[in-house]
Amino acid sequence: MNYKDELLKAHKRILPFIHKTPVLTSTLLNEISEATLFFKCENFQKMGAFKMRGALNAILQLTETQKNKGVVTHSSGNFAQAIALSAKLLGVKAFIVMPKNAPKVKKDAVLSYGGTIIESDSTPIARELKADEVVKEKGATFIHPSNDIPVIIGQGTAALELLKNQPDIETIIAPVGGGGLLSGTALATNFFGNNCKAYAGEPDEANDAFRSLKSGKIEINTTTNTIADGLRTQLGSNTFPIIQKYVSEIICVSEDEILTAMKLIWERLKIVVEPSSAVAFAAILKRKEIFKNKKVGVILSGGNVDLTNLPF
Amino acid sequence: MNYKDELLKAHKRILPFIHKTPVLTSTLLNEISEATLFFKCENFQKMGAFKMRGALNAILQLTETQKNKGVVTHSSGNFAQAIALSAKLLGVKAFIVMPKNAPKVKKDAVLSYGGTIIESDSTPIARELKADEVVKEKGATFIHPSNDIPVIIGQGTAALELLKNQPDIETIIAPVGGGGLLSGTALATNFFGNNCKAYAGEPDEANDAFRSLKSGKIEINTTTNTIADGLRTQLGSNTFPIIQKYVSEIICVSEDEILTAMKLIWERLKIVVEPSSAVAFAAILKRKEIFKNKKVGVILSGGNVDLTNLPF
């Protein structure tokens, strides 16, 4: 696959439907990190997260016959909302498999975007089986939240935009969960950066990607006890090899480090970001020597948080 | 005074030292309010609030002799920080009279900007007397947080920028405390708007400005029991007549209405704003009939909140 071409085509394809998100800077955060940071604010993206990019890119490439039968995914997080809203914008039906015990606020968000919720048990297997059922019954097309190639390419357009704005960026860092954002970011970094390197931040408490890079095979999370709820998922068959090839290092951070980074972003940039977004900045603060005196792009993944349940 | 000229001169004067703050929009907040809202984000201003504009405009107009002797103000809020940072940027000494019992976080902020704190008792009279002392002892120039004319003009440059960006705005609304922001906003609205009208939001719990407009004389706050801590102050001899002449109406809102508006801004715009900023938006939601189907500029005054003590 010609990733360079695909990234450019994806960007052109989704541009009428997304926000070109702003890039913020902060003198104080530069001082603290001893680097020059460019925060790509996907918390300002439609529906509040970068996932909108991948969802749109996947649905926009379906045939008319496929579009008529709808799409299905399993997610209780931002991808559920991204598929629901993208489908709505494009006049396509969306079936979202969600665990019975998913928070009401997440279900309401999907419903508000016109998605149809299909309940399942909460294990990964149960969710996948339920999604398979919907594929068979409705003829809907399954779109994986992170391991789908058009989704990966779509997520990469955030870094692509950032590099077009700031071509002299020397490193880009993104958080890693299922790896859709990270693999897309790494592809954009490799094909559009000027000797630019890709890094990732990952919670200690869900460090499957870190261990996968060490062992050379996809490792399973042994805990997912992290506040960064968007990063509890696992690498997949498509995201892992891209990350292996194009990511320089995955930096793991503790829950305290995530909270400190999140608070600094809220206080200094005056923006609302979710804990997952703070993981990349936490990694910069933890391993300053890597980023010192460099121009660093930081992908802030999203801003969907429950304000009545903040960790501060 | 030729306010139109003064506003333009002030803007040119302070431009090298301020951020030209972004204007945000939200489809959902438009739907809720039934208006088209343009949020002028002074929470992204240097030091986190619009007060930077007035402080800079005041200090920049001092003579060299005055600058050498420094400036003094009394404030425990954003104006304290604004004077401290402006003075630092311009190489001027800043003396900030603060109540002994002011929160440590506020004192630390002033100190971090290089300001000298002079402690006083917490009554308004005690603070004024202490400021007078500093004027006499140090020869420093006193700058009032809201009633100083260069401060008023400086604060008006936020609305001036907004109107230059969006000349078709039909109404502008700002919160009112001491009235510096509101009177400056009203002047900019009158002299640079295209038949544009100025409104204000004020907490029920500190409604001196609302009552002053009714009675035709400066009224005193009987309570200041509002979460909007920036709006507990009183109108002054300069702000009141400008507000009387150029403001169409002051809309009072309850504490619950302020909280609801603040939460909507955080959730939907994904930005951190202080309760005082939410008062203007709360007023729009309360009196929809005034703003319905109109293009409305909303001045979001600042984003300095204590994240460990949020009202959600």
XYZ file of N, CA, C and O in Angstrom, chain A residues 154-221:
272
model
N -7.026 7.335 8.361
C -7.790 8.516 8.768
C -7.204 9.169 10.008
O -7.029 10.396 10.063
N -6.861 8.370 10.991
C -6.287 8.929 12.240
C -4.961 9.639 11.952
O -4.617 10.617 12.623
N -4.233 9.143 10.953
C -2.938 9.745 10.612
C -3.047 11.157 10.060
O -2.057 11.901 10.030
N -4.260 11.550 9.655
C -4.384 12.886 9.046
C -4.222 14.010 10.068
O -3.945 15.148 9.685
N -4.348 13.707 11.362
C -4.101 14.751 12.373
C -2.622 15.138 12.341
O -2.275 16.325 12.297
N -1.742 14.123 12.335
C -0.300 14.404 12.262
C 0.068 15.026 10.916
O 0.941 15.899 10.834
N -0.606 14.581 9.868
C -0.376 15.154 8.537
C -0.651 16.666 8.544
O 0.171 17.472 8.086
N -1.789 17.047 9.103
C -2.116 18.483 9.211
C -1.074 19.231 10.033
O -0.643 20.326 9.671
N -0.685 18.624 11.146
C 0.300 19.249 12.035
C 1.611 19.489 11.284
O 2.199 20.575 11.359
N 2.062 18.483 10.528
C 3.336 18.598 9.801
C 3.247 19.593 8.649
O 4.237 20.231 8.299
N 2.054 19.708 8.071
C 1.891 20.721 7.016
C 2.004 22.129 7.606
O 2.557 23.026 6.988
N 1.477 22.293 8.817
C 1.565 23.587 9.520
C 2.964 23.884 10.006
O 3.414 25.031 10.002
N 3.634 22.869 10.508
C 4.926 23.011 11.194
C 5.897 21.988 10.615
O 6.220 20.988 11.261
N 6.410 22.226 9.406
C 7.227 21.192 8.747
C 8.551 20.925 9.459
O 9.195 19.913 9.176
N 8.947 21.802 10.380
C 10.244 21.619 11.048
C 10.144 20.824 12.346
O 11.118 20.736 13.101
N 8.988 20.249 12.611
C 8.845 19.423 13.819
C 9.788 18.223 13.726
O 9.913 17.584 12.684
N 10.483 17.935 14.849
C 11.511 16.878 14.829
C 11.056 15.566 15.446
O 11.609 14.504 15.147
N 10.083 15.640 16.348
C 9.493 14.410 16.883
C 8.003 14.646 17.083
O 7.571 15.766 17.359
N 7.235 13.557 16.935
C 5.791 13.617 17.212
C 5.472 12.515 18.197
O 5.993 11.399 18.074
N 4.633 12.845 19.169
C 4.269 11.835 20.150
C 2.756 11.745 20.281
O 2.058 12.773 20.250
N 2.255 10.522 20.359
C 0.822 10.273 20.506
C 0.634 9.213 21.584
O 1.550 8.446 21.868
N -0.559 9.161 22.197
C -0.826 8.055 23.119
C -1.109 6.769 22.336
O -1.496 6.834 21.171
N -0.932 5.614 22.995
C -1.247 4.354 22.324
C -2.183 3.492 23.181
O -1.956 3.278 24.363
N -3.275 3.058 22.531
C -4.223 2.121 23.131
C -4.334 0.951 22.164
O -3.472 0.073 22.141
N -5.358 0.977 21.298
C -5.452 -0.023 20.239
C -4.429 0.206 19.147
O -4.145 -0.668 18.334
N -3.886 1.401 19.088
C -2.807 1.686 18.149
C -3.238 2.319 16.840
O -2.410 2.572 15.974
N -4.535 2.602 16.695
C -4.994 3.247 15.463
C -4.395 4.633 15.304
O -3.852 4.977 14.253
N -4.466 5.432 16.357
C -3.894 6.781 16.301
C -2.374 6.708 16.141
O -1.794 7.408 15.306
N -1.741 5.855 16.919
C -0.277 5.808 16.881
C 0.233 5.315 15.522
O 1.166 5.901 14.963
N -0.371 4.261 14.967
C 0.148 3.762 13.693
C -0.097 4.790 12.587
O 0.792 5.049 11.767
N -1.274 5.431 12.580
C -1.521 6.490 11.592
C -0.554 7.650 11.759
O -0.011 8.184 10.786
N -0.325 8.038 13.012
C 0.598 9.136 13.299
C 2.018 8.778 12.842
O 2.721 9.603 12.246
N 2.413 7.533 13.092
C 3.761 7.100 12.719
C 3.926 7.092 11.201
O 4.979 7.480 10.677
N 2.884 6.690 10.493
C 2.950 6.715 9.020
C 3.086 8.155 8.518
O 3.940 8.455 7.677
N 2.270 9.046 9.046
C 2.347 10.451 8.615
C 3.720 11.032 8.952
O 4.313 11.772 8.155
N 4.223 10.704 10.123
C 5.528 11.198 10.562
C 6.620 10.723 9.609
O 7.494 11.487 9.194
N 6.536 9.449 9.239
C 7.564 8.874 8.359
C 7.480 9.436 6.945
O 8.496 9.765 6.337
N 6.268 9.580 6.409
C 6.131 9.949 5.005
C 6.036 11.460 4.778
O 6.215 11.916 3.651
N 5.747 12.226 5.826
C 5.614 13.673 5.628
C 6.544 14.493 6.510
O 6.668 15.699 6.333
N 7.202 13.858 7.477
C 8.127 14.587 8.334
C 9.471 14.764 7.655
O 9.805 14.060 6.699
N 10.213 15.730 8.189
C 11.563 15.971 7.679
C 12.527 15.359 8.696
O 12.922 16.012 9.653
N 12.849 14.091 8.501
C 13.639 13.349 9.503
C 12.967 13.358 10.879
O 13.630 13.442 11.907
N 11.661 13.311 10.849
C 10.884 13.388 12.090
C 10.668 11.973 12.643
O 10.477 11.024 11.890
N 10.744 11.849 13.969
C 10.582 10.540 14.599
C 9.274 10.460 15.392
O 8.845 11.452 15.976
N 8.691 9.266 15.417
C 7.434 9.063 16.158
C 7.692 8.350 17.480
O 8.435 7.372 17.538
N 7.096 8.869 18.540
C 7.144 8.248 19.866
C 5.713 8.043 20.361
O 4.765 8.616 19.796
N 5.596 7.261 21.422
C 4.280 7.095 22.033
C 4.383 7.135 23.538
O 5.425 6.832 24.121
N 3.267 7.524 24.164
C 3.110 7.402 25.611
C 2.065 6.331 25.897
O 1.075 6.227 25.168
N 2.303 5.551 26.932
C 1.360 4.475 27.288
C 1.296 4.371 28.813
O 2.313 4.532 29.482
N 0.116 4.102 29.362
C 0.049 3.954 30.829
C 0.779 2.679 31.277
O 0.633 1.636 30.636
N 1.537 2.765 32.361
C 2.102 1.566 32.995
C 1.025 0.498 33.189
O 1.280 -0.697 33.073
N -0.173 0.961 33.501
C -1.258 0.045 33.873
C -1.939 -0.621 32.676
O -2.893 -1.389 32.871
N -1.517 -0.298 31.470
C -2.071 -0.971 30.278
C -0.973 -0.953 29.216
O -1.140 -0.400 28.142
N 0.147 -1.584 29.554
C 1.374 -1.404 28.762
C 1.617 -2.512 27.735
O 2.761 -2.900 27.479
N 0.540 -3.004 27.131
C 0.682 -4.083 26.139
C 1.555 -3.674 24.953
O 2.349 -4.477 24.455
N 1.435 -2.438 24.503
C 2.197 -2.026 23.316
C 3.688 -1.972 23.637
O 4.530 -2.431 22.853
N 4.019 -1.430 24.805
C 5.419 -1.379 25.253
C 6.016 -2.788 25.276
O 7.092 -3.050 24.729
N 5.284 -3.732 25.872
C 5.790 -5.097 25.988
C 5.790 -5.802 24.630
O 6.674 -6.616 24.339
N 4.848 -5.454 23.777
C 4.819 -6.064 22.438
C 6.064 -5.675 21.638
O 6.654 -6.509 20.944
N 6.458 -4.406 21.754
C 7.664 -3.976 21.034
C 8.896 -4.714 21.563
O 9.796 -5.063 20.799
N 8.938 -4.938 22.876
C 10.082 -5.653 23.478
C 10.127 -7.097 22.999
O 11.175 -7.621 22.629
N 8.967 -7.778 23.023
C 8.954 -9.236 22.781
C 8.859 -9.570 21.294
O 9.142 -10.694 20.888
N 8.406 -8.594 20.497
C 8.286 -8.863 19.062
C 6.990 -9.568 18.677
O 6.814 -9.988 17.536
N 6.075 -9.722 19.644
C 4.751 -10.271 19.301
C 3.677 -9.538 20.107
O 3.995 -8.892 21.111
N 2.424 -9.634 19.642
C 1.354 -8.885 20.313
C 1.108 -9.452 21.707
O 0.753 -10.617 21.860
N 1.343 -8.627 22.718
C 1.135 -9.036 24.110
C -0.250 -8.570 24.585
O -0.807 -7.621 24.044
N -0.738 -9.255 25.595
C -2.074 -8.966 26.141
C -1.917 -8.086 27.384
O -0.980 -8.264 28.158
N -2.836 -7.131 27.585
C -2.828 -6.347 28.823
C -3.141 -7.250 30.008
O -4.140 -7.985 29.977
